[in-house]
Coordinates of N, CA and C and ligand atoms in Angstrom, one line a residue:
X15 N 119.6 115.0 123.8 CA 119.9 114.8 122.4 C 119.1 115.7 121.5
X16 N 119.9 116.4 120.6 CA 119.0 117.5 119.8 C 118.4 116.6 118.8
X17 N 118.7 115.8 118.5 CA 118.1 115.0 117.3 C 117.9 113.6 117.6
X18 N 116.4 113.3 116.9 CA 116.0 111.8 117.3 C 117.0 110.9 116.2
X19 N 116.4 110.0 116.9 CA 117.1 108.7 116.5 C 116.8 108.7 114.9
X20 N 115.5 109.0 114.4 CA 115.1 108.7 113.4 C 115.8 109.8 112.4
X21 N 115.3 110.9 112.8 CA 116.6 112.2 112.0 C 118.3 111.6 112.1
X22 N 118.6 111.3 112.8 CA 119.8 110.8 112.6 C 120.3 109.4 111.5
X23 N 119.5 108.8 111.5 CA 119.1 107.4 110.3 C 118.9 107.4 109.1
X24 N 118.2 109.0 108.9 CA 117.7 109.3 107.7 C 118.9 110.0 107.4
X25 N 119.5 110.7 107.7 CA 120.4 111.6 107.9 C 122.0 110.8 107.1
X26 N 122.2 109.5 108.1 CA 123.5 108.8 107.8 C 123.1 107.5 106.7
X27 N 121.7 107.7 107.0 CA 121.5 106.4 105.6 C 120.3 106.9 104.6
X28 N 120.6 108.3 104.3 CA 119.1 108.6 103.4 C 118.7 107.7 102.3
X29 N 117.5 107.5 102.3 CA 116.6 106.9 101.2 C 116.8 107.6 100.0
X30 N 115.8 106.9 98.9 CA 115.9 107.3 97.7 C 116.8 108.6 97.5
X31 N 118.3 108.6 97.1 CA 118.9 109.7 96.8 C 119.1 109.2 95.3
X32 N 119.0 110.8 94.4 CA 119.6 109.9 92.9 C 118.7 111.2 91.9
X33 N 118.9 110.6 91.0 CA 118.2 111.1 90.1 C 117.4 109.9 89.2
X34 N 116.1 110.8 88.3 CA 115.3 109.8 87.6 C 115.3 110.4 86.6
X35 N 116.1 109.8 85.8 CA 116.2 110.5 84.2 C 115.0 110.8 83.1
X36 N 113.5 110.2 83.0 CA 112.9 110.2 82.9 C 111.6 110.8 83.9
X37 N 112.3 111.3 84.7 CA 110.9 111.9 85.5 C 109.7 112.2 85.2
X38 N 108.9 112.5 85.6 CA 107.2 113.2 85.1 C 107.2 114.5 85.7
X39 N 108.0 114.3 86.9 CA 108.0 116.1 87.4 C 109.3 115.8 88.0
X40 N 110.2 117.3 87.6 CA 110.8 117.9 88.8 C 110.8 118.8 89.4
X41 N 111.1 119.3 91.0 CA 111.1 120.5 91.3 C 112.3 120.9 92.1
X42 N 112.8 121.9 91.9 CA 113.6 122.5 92.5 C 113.5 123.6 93.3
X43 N 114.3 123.3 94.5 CA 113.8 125.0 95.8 C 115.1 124.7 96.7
X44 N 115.2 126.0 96.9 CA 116.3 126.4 97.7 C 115.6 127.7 99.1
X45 N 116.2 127.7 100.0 CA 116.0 128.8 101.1 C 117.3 129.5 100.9
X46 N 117.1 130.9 100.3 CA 117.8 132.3 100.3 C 118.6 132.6 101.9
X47 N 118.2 132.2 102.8 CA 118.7 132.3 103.7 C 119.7 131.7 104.1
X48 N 119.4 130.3 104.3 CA 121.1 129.2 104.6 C 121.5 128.9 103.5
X49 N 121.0 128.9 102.3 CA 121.3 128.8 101.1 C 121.6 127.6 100.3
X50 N 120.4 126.3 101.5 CA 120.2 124.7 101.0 C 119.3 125.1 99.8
X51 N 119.6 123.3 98.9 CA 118.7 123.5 98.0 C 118.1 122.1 97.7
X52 N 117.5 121.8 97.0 CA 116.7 120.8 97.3 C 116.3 120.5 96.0
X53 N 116.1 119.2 95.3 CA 115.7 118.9 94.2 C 115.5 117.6 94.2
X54 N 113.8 117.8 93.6 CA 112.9 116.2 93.8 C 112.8 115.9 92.6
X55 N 112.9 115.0 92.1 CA 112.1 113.9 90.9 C 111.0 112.3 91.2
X56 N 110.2 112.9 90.4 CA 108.5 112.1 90.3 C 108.7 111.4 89.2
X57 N 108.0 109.7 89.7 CA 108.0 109.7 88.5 C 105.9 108.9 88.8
X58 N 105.4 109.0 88.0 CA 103.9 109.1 88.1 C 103.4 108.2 86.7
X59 N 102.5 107.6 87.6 CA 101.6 106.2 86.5 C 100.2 106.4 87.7
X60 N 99.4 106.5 86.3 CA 98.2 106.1 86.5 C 97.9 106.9 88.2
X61 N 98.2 108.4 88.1 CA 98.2 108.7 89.4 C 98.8 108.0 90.6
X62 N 99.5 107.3 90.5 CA 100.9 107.5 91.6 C 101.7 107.4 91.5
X63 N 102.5 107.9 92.8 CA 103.8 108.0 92.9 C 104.6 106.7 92.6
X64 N 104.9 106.4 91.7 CA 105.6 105.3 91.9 C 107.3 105.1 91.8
X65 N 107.8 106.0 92.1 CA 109.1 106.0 92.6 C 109.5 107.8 92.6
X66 N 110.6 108.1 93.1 CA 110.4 109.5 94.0 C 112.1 109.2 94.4
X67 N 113.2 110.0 93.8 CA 114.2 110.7 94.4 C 115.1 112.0 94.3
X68 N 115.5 112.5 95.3 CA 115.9 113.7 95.7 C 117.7 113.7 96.0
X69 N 118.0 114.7 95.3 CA 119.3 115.1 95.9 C 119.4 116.3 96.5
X70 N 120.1 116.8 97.8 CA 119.9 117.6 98.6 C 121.6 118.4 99.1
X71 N 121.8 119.3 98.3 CA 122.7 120.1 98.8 C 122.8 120.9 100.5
X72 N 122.6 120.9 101.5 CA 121.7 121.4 102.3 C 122.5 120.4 103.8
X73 N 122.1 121.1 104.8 CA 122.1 120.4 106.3 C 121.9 119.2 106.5
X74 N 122.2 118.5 107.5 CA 121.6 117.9 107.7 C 120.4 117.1 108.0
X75 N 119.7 118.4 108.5 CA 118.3 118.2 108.7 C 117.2 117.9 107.3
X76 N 117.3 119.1 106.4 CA 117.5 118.9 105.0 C 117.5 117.3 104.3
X77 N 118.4 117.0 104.1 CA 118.7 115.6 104.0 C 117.6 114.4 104.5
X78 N 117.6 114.4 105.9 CA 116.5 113.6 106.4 C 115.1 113.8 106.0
X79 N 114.7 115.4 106.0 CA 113.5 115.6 106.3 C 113.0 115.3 104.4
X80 N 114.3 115.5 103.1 CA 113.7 114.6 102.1 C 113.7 113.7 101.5
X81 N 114.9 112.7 102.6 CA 114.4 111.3 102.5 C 113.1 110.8 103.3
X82 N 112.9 111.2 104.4 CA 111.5 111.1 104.9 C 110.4 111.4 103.5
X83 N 110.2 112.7 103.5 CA 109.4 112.9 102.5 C 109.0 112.0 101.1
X84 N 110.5 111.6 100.7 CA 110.3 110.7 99.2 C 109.9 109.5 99.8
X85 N 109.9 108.9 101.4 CA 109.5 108.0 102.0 C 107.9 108.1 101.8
X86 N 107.5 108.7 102.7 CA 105.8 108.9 102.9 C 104.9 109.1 101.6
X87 N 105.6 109.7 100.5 CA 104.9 110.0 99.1 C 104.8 108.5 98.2
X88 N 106.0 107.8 98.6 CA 106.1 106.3 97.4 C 104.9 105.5 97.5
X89 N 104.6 105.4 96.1 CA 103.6 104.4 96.2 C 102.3 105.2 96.8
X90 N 102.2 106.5 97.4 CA 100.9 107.0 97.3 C 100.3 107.6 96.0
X91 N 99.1 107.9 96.3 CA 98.6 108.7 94.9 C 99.1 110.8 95.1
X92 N 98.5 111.1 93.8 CA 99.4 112.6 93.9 C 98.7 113.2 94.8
X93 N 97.5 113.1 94.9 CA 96.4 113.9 95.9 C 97.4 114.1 97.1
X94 N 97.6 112.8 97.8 CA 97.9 112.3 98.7 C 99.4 113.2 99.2
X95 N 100.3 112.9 97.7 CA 101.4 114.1 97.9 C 101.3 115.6 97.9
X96 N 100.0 115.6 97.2 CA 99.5 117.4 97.3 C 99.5 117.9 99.0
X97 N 98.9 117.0 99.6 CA 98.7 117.0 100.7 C 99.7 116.9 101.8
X98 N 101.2 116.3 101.6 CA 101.8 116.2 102.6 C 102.5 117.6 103.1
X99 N 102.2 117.5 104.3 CA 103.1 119.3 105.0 C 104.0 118.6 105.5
X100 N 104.9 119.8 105.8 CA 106.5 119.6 106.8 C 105.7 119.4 107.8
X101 N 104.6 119.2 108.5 CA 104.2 119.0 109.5 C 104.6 117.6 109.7
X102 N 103.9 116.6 108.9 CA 104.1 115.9 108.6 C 104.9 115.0 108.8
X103 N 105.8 115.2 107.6 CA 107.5 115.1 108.0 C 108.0 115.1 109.4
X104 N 108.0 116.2 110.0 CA 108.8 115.8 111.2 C 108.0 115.5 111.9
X105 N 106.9 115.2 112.0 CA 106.3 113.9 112.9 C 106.6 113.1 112.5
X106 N 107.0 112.5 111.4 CA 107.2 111.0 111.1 C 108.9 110.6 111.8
X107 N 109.5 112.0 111.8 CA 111.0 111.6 112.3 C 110.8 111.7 114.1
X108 N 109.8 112.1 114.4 CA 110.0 112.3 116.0 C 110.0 113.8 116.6
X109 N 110.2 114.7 115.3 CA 110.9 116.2 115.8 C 111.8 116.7 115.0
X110 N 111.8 117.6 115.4 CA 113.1 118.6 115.0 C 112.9 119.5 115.8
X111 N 114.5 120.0 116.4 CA 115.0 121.0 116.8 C 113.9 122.8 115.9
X112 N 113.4 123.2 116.9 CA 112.7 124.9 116.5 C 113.6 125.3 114.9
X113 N 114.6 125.6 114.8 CA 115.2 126.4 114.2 C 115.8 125.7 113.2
X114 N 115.7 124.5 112.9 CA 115.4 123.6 112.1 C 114.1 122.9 110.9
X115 N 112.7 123.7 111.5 CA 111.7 123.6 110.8 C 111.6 124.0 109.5
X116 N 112.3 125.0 109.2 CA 112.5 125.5 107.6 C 113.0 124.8 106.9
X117 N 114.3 123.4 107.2 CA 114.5 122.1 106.8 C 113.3 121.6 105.7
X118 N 112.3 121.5 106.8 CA 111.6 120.7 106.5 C 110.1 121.0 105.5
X119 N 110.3 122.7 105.7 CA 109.5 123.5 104.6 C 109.9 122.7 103.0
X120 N 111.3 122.9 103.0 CA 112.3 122.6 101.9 C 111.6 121.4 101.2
X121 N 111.6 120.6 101.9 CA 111.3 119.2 101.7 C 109.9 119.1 100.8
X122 N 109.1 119.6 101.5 CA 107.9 119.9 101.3 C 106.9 120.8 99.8
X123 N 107.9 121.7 100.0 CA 108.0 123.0 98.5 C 108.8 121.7 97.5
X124 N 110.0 121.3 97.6 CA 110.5 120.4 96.9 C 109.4 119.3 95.7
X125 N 108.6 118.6 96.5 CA 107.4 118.0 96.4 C 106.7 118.2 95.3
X126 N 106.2 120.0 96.1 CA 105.4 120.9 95.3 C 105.7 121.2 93.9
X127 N 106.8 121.6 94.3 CA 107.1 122.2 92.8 C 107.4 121.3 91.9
X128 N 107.3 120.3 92.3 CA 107.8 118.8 91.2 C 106.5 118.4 90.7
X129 N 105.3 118.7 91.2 CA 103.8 118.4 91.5 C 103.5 119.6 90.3
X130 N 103.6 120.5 90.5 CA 103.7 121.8 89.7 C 104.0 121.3 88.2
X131 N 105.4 121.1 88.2 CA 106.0 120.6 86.9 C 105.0 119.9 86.2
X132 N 105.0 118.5 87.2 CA 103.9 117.5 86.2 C 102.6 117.5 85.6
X133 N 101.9 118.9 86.6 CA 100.8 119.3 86.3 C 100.9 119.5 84.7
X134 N 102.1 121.1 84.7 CA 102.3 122.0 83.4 C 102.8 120.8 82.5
X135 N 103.5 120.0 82.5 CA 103.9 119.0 81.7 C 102.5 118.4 80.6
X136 N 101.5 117.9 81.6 CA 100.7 117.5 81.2 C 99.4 118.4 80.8
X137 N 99.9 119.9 81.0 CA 98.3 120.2 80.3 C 97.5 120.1 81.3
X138 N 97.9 119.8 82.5 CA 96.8 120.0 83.4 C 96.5 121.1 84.0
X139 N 95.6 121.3 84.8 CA 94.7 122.5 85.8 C 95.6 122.4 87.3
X140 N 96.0 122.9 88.0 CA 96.9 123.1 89.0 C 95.8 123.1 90.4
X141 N 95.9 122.2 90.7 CA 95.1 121.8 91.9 C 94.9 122.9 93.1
X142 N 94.3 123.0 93.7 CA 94.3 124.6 95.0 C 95.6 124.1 95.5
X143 N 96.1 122.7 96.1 CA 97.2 122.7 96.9 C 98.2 123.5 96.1
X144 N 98.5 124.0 95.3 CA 99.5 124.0 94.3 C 99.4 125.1 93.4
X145 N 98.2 125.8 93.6 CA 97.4 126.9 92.8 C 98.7 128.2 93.1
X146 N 98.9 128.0 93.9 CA 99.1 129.7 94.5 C 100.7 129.3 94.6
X147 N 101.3 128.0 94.4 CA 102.5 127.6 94.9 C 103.8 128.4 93.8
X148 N 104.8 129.4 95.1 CA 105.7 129.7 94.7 C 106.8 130.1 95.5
X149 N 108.1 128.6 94.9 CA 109.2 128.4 95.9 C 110.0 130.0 96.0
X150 N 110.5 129.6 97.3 CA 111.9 130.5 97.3 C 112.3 130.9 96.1
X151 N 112.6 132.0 96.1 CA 113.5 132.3 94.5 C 115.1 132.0 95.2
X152 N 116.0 132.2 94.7 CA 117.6 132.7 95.2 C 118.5 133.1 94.4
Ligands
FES3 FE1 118.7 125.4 105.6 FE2 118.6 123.1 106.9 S1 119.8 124.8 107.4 S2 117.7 123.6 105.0

């Protein structure tokens, strides 16, 4: 089986899909290459996440790895999402297939760049995780 059980779950029943009209951050990223794209909405109290969803034009790997993601970030604090890698992510699914790991970059930059937003939104200082952060163009 190329794909776990859990990539497959996430995949046919993703989590938080949608939009948050009110967000605190969004971020958008795409890979120039397969040409998925990826767009997260934050919404942030008192430093945390307190709700988080994504719509994902993109694979199906894609899909999973940023319902996973909007999974692992809810309800944490931002630090916490500064910190999450595609590593991450597909540990929490079991894996992914080699050639599928850029999926899960996606997911990840997605995050960031929404992290990014809320920083600039707010007048804040851009933390190191996020200092140097810049998505795919396309
Ligand atoms: Fe590009 Fe999955 S094939 S994000």
């Amino acid at each position: 089986m190329l794909y776990s059980e859990k990539v497959m779950d996430h995949f046919k029943n993703p989590r938080n899909v949608g939009e948050i009209e009110d967000a605190d951050g969004v971020g958008e990223v795409g890979n120039p290459v397969c040409g998925d794209i990826m767009k997260m909405y934050l919404k942030i109290e008192n430093d945390v996440i307190v709700d988080c969803k994504f719509k994902t034009f993109g694979c199906g790997s894609a899909i999973a790895t940023s319902s996973m993601a909007t999974e692992l970030i809810k309800g944490k604090t931002v630090q916490e999402a500064l910190e999450l890698s595609n590593k991450a992510v597909v540990e929490a699914l079991d894996g992914l297939p080699a050639r599928k790991i850029h999926c899960s970059v996606l997911a990840e930059e997605a995050i960031k760049a929404a992290l990014v937003d809320y920083y600039n939104k707010n007048g804040l200082e851009l933390p190191p995780e996020i200092k140097d952060f810049k998505p795919h163009e396309d």
